[in-house]
Amino acid sequence: MMRMKTQIILAGVGGQGVLFSSRIFSELGLKLGLEVTGAETHGMSQRGGSVVAHIKIGGYQSPIVRGGTADILYSLDENEAYKNLHFLRQGGLCFVNMTDGGRFDKNIRDHLKKKDITFHAFDASGMAIELGSVMAANICLVGFSVGTGLVPFTYDDLKDVLQSISRKPDLERNLKIFDTGVDLGKKQ
Amino acid sequence: MSQHKDIRVLLGNVAIARGILEAGCHVITSYPGTPSSEIMPAAVAFKKEMGLDVYTEWSVNEKVAYDNALAASIAGKRSAVAMKQVGLNVAADSLMSSAYQGVVGGMLIVSCDDPGPHSSQTEQDSRFFAMFAKVPAYDPSTPQEAMAMIKDAYDLSETFQIPVIFRPTIRLSHGKQSVRLSPPDIIERPAKFEKDPGRWAATPRFRLHLHTKLNESLRQIQERFEKDERWNYEVGENSEANLGIITCSTSYTVLTDLLEELNLKDKVNILKIGTPYPLPHKKVVDFIGRHDKVLIIEETDVVIESQIIDKSKVLGRFTGHIPLQGELIPNVIYGILAKFFGEEGVADLEVKADDELAKLVQDLGLPVRRPTLCAGCPERAAFWAIRRALPEAIYTSDIGCYTLGLNLGAVDTVIDMGAGITLASGFYQAYHQDKNDVPIVATMGDSTFYHSGTSSLINAVYNNTRFILVLLDNEITAMTGMQPTPGIGITADGTEGRKIPLEELVKGCGIKWLRNIDPYDVKEMISLLKEAHAYTKSEDGGIAVIIARRGCVIRYPEALEGQEIKVEITDDCDGCRYCIDHFECPALHFDEENERAEIDRKLCVDCGVCINVCAQKAIVPVDEEGQ
């Protein structure tokens, strides 16, 4: 079950669906009856720049996460992952979308290990393209994290949320991509 | 949005729009600008959802928006005007005067601040405008509080017949929170203007009288704020604590989370201020009196701090305890607390940034993703042509997506809305005085021209200046999220307004040399610019205006249908990177392994403009039949 308080950072570049992921988690908070705050990037940065969303579930006041305190980082882009790692707390979780996880900088991986940060990388975009939409890599990545069993959200709750916020024509595909992500996560 | 009908997670600006409608507002006007742009579309969406008869208007600039809302309030209705903080500079003339004359129906001036700044020219604090104009200010901390405050602000506005400034910061505007919704108040207010020339057309003699009345209103408003417990209240009754913090806006929420996280809630008392002007001074003095030291954490400037008369126990920006610029993000406030608690011997907070990680990431030398014009943006094509046609010119420009013409070296100045033209005329006069005329090319977008281009252009024509003005008409206000302009004649709620073509305005300003072009036709545009330059130099010449018109590729993707020019990069590419560094299309990237440019098919829109860019002629149209 979900811990009372969870702070999540979602990173990517303009057009990767960071704001949709942010909606997944804010609706999840609502569904669980928890207070939700968060912050989004709008305006100039959306023109191809870095996009970061913060989500804080369960009794926070401020919309922004303090560096070194986030529980989970989801990054849809390798470079944006590096730039946002400083948000993670000791023992946090990191999920990165990249074609070859082995390419992630070794020194940084070692550093994360020292901080007990669990690191997972996989090709969510490739998987999402295979299943019909590169835009749904975010859903695949979230599904993957649920599959690992490390995150404090349940499969059923997230599936409900996806059902309620997906556009009708995308629903079936989104759920399939989510399930595929979950299965991959379970194999870790 | 969710299955819980009356609780939704809303963006701060959406919550503000909702609050305005719930308060029974009749007229809402706005000019777009980050971080305020989402208020108007949300107001339109809610009025449709709830079937409310509310007048919503995208105005052509902030002053115009202000005056239109003001008129509704003078006629007894409730109004709201929304803008970004620098928009209030444009509306300042109206604000200052209307503070004296006041309103009848409630009027809310929403001015969204941008500490950081994330998307603005300055970090100015709108609450100073409240002090300057002598109108009350509300400073909400959360979207939920904003919604509740708006109702009180309307009540105050009508009780004291005064416009009220409502100041969210960007973290509230673009923050999200689960908020509880209420049904809107339906207030019947037929427009009824009561003639009163001594007030509504006050001459200086009457103005002194109005100023006297305004000062009396402010005194009473201050008394109301002193008694108020909803927006100005103490948190934590730690009778042991001898330290206090006075705070407001999003900083209050950051502080709350930090004290919780650090387990220091019992070491300090907090006075939260929601109405920074006029400051509930007695309340503040009483709070300071009960503590040995009091820290003031407010964003963005010293509005509360400067109103405190006896500062002997006060720490803040005047004492170097708070940074004078930049946003008060959590780690900044953490540093402020570490210094404060350290100096006062209360707690020893380790400032433990992960320097090792920072260094490791820095060593990767990651590319900085600076904002850039989209693939296929017609403005990139226009800037390219300008750079090629007149490489020695001074390029004055303005505020919008096209500010990013900076990246192409075709923008030298960006000051404020309208200055693209006024700086061009000013530079002309400054050089002309020395008999040293230099080429000058001003660029301005369509929305900016409607906002504040005409008065600048009339002045430039009237005073015999000479330069080239390129109006980048992408038929939308693109940067702030695709708001319509008078050029396309669609109004805020989607109904049809009247179109005002740029051509008619430009001619009306006295321009004799005007040409239109599709900027995708780069060669033609270059020769047109040269022709324009010749006109500015000719005996009977003057200002030459080129309207470079092509719809925004994001807003009007269908405009390219049937005109696509699919390109490829041939083996003639010698890897010089010229196209990547100087044209900077996101669809062109460098293949480091093969040392040559490549096209990203996911991003490329087949505009074909880059064919003009490569000196090796290695970017060519795909020969579909030959393949």
GROMACS .gro file of C-alpha atoms in nm, chain B residues 31-32 60-62 379 397-403 414 416-421 443-456 471-474 476-479 484-486 502 505:
model
   47
  219TYR     CA    1  -0.377   3.954  -2.221
  220PRO     CA    2  -0.173   3.630  -2.230
  248VAL     CA    3  -0.510   4.345  -2.730
  249ASN     CA    4  -0.296   4.455  -2.435
  250GLU     CA    5  -0.301   4.473  -2.056
  567GLU     CA    6   1.012   3.257  -3.809
  585SER     CA    7   1.329   4.259  -3.184
  586ASP     CA    8   1.059   4.196  -2.933
  587ILE     CA    9   0.878   3.951  -2.705
  588GLY     CA   10   0.737   3.622  -2.831
  589CYS     CA   11   0.856   3.291  -2.976
  590TYR     CA   12   1.061   3.500  -3.219
  591THR     CA   13   1.280   3.625  -2.933
  602VAL     CA   14   1.469   4.258  -2.652
  604ASP     CA   15   0.965   4.510  -2.372
  605MET     CA   16   0.650   4.479  -2.583
  606GLY     CA   17   0.668   4.733  -2.866
  607ALA     CA   18   1.036   4.819  -2.833
  608GLY     CA   19   1.123   4.626  -3.149
  609ILE     CA   20   0.997   4.929  -3.341
  631THR     CA   21   1.119   4.218  -3.613
  632MET     CA   22   0.787   4.193  -3.436
  633GLY     CA   23   0.516   3.928  -3.413
  634ASP     CA   24   0.152   3.980  -3.502
  635SER     CA   25   0.020   3.971  -3.147
  636THR     CA   26   0.293   4.210  -3.028
  637PHE     CA   27   0.213   4.450  -3.312
  638TYR     CA   28  -0.155   4.458  -3.210
  639HIS     CA   29  -0.043   4.494  -2.845
  640SER     CA   30   0.181   4.798  -2.883
  641GLY     CA   31   0.320   4.828  -3.234
  642THR     CA   32   0.094   5.091  -3.385
  643SER     CA   33   0.182   5.385  -3.160
  644SER     CA   34   0.554   5.304  -3.207
  659LEU     CA   35   0.618   4.162  -3.915
  660LEU     CA   36   0.637   3.791  -3.839
  661ASP     CA   37   0.273   3.698  -3.879
  662ASN     CA   38   0.215   3.339  -3.769
  664ILE     CA   39  -0.164   3.330  -3.350
  665THR     CA   40  -0.010   3.424  -3.013
  666ALA     CA   41   0.210   3.115  -3.014
  667MET     CA   42   0.454   3.147  -2.724
  672PRO     CA   43  -0.620   3.421  -3.101
  673THR     CA   44  -0.536   3.771  -3.232
  674PRO     CA   45  -0.739   4.046  -3.403
  690LEU     CA   46  -0.216   4.385  -4.039
  693LEU     CA   47  -0.311   4.889  -3.974
   0.00000   0.00000   0.00000
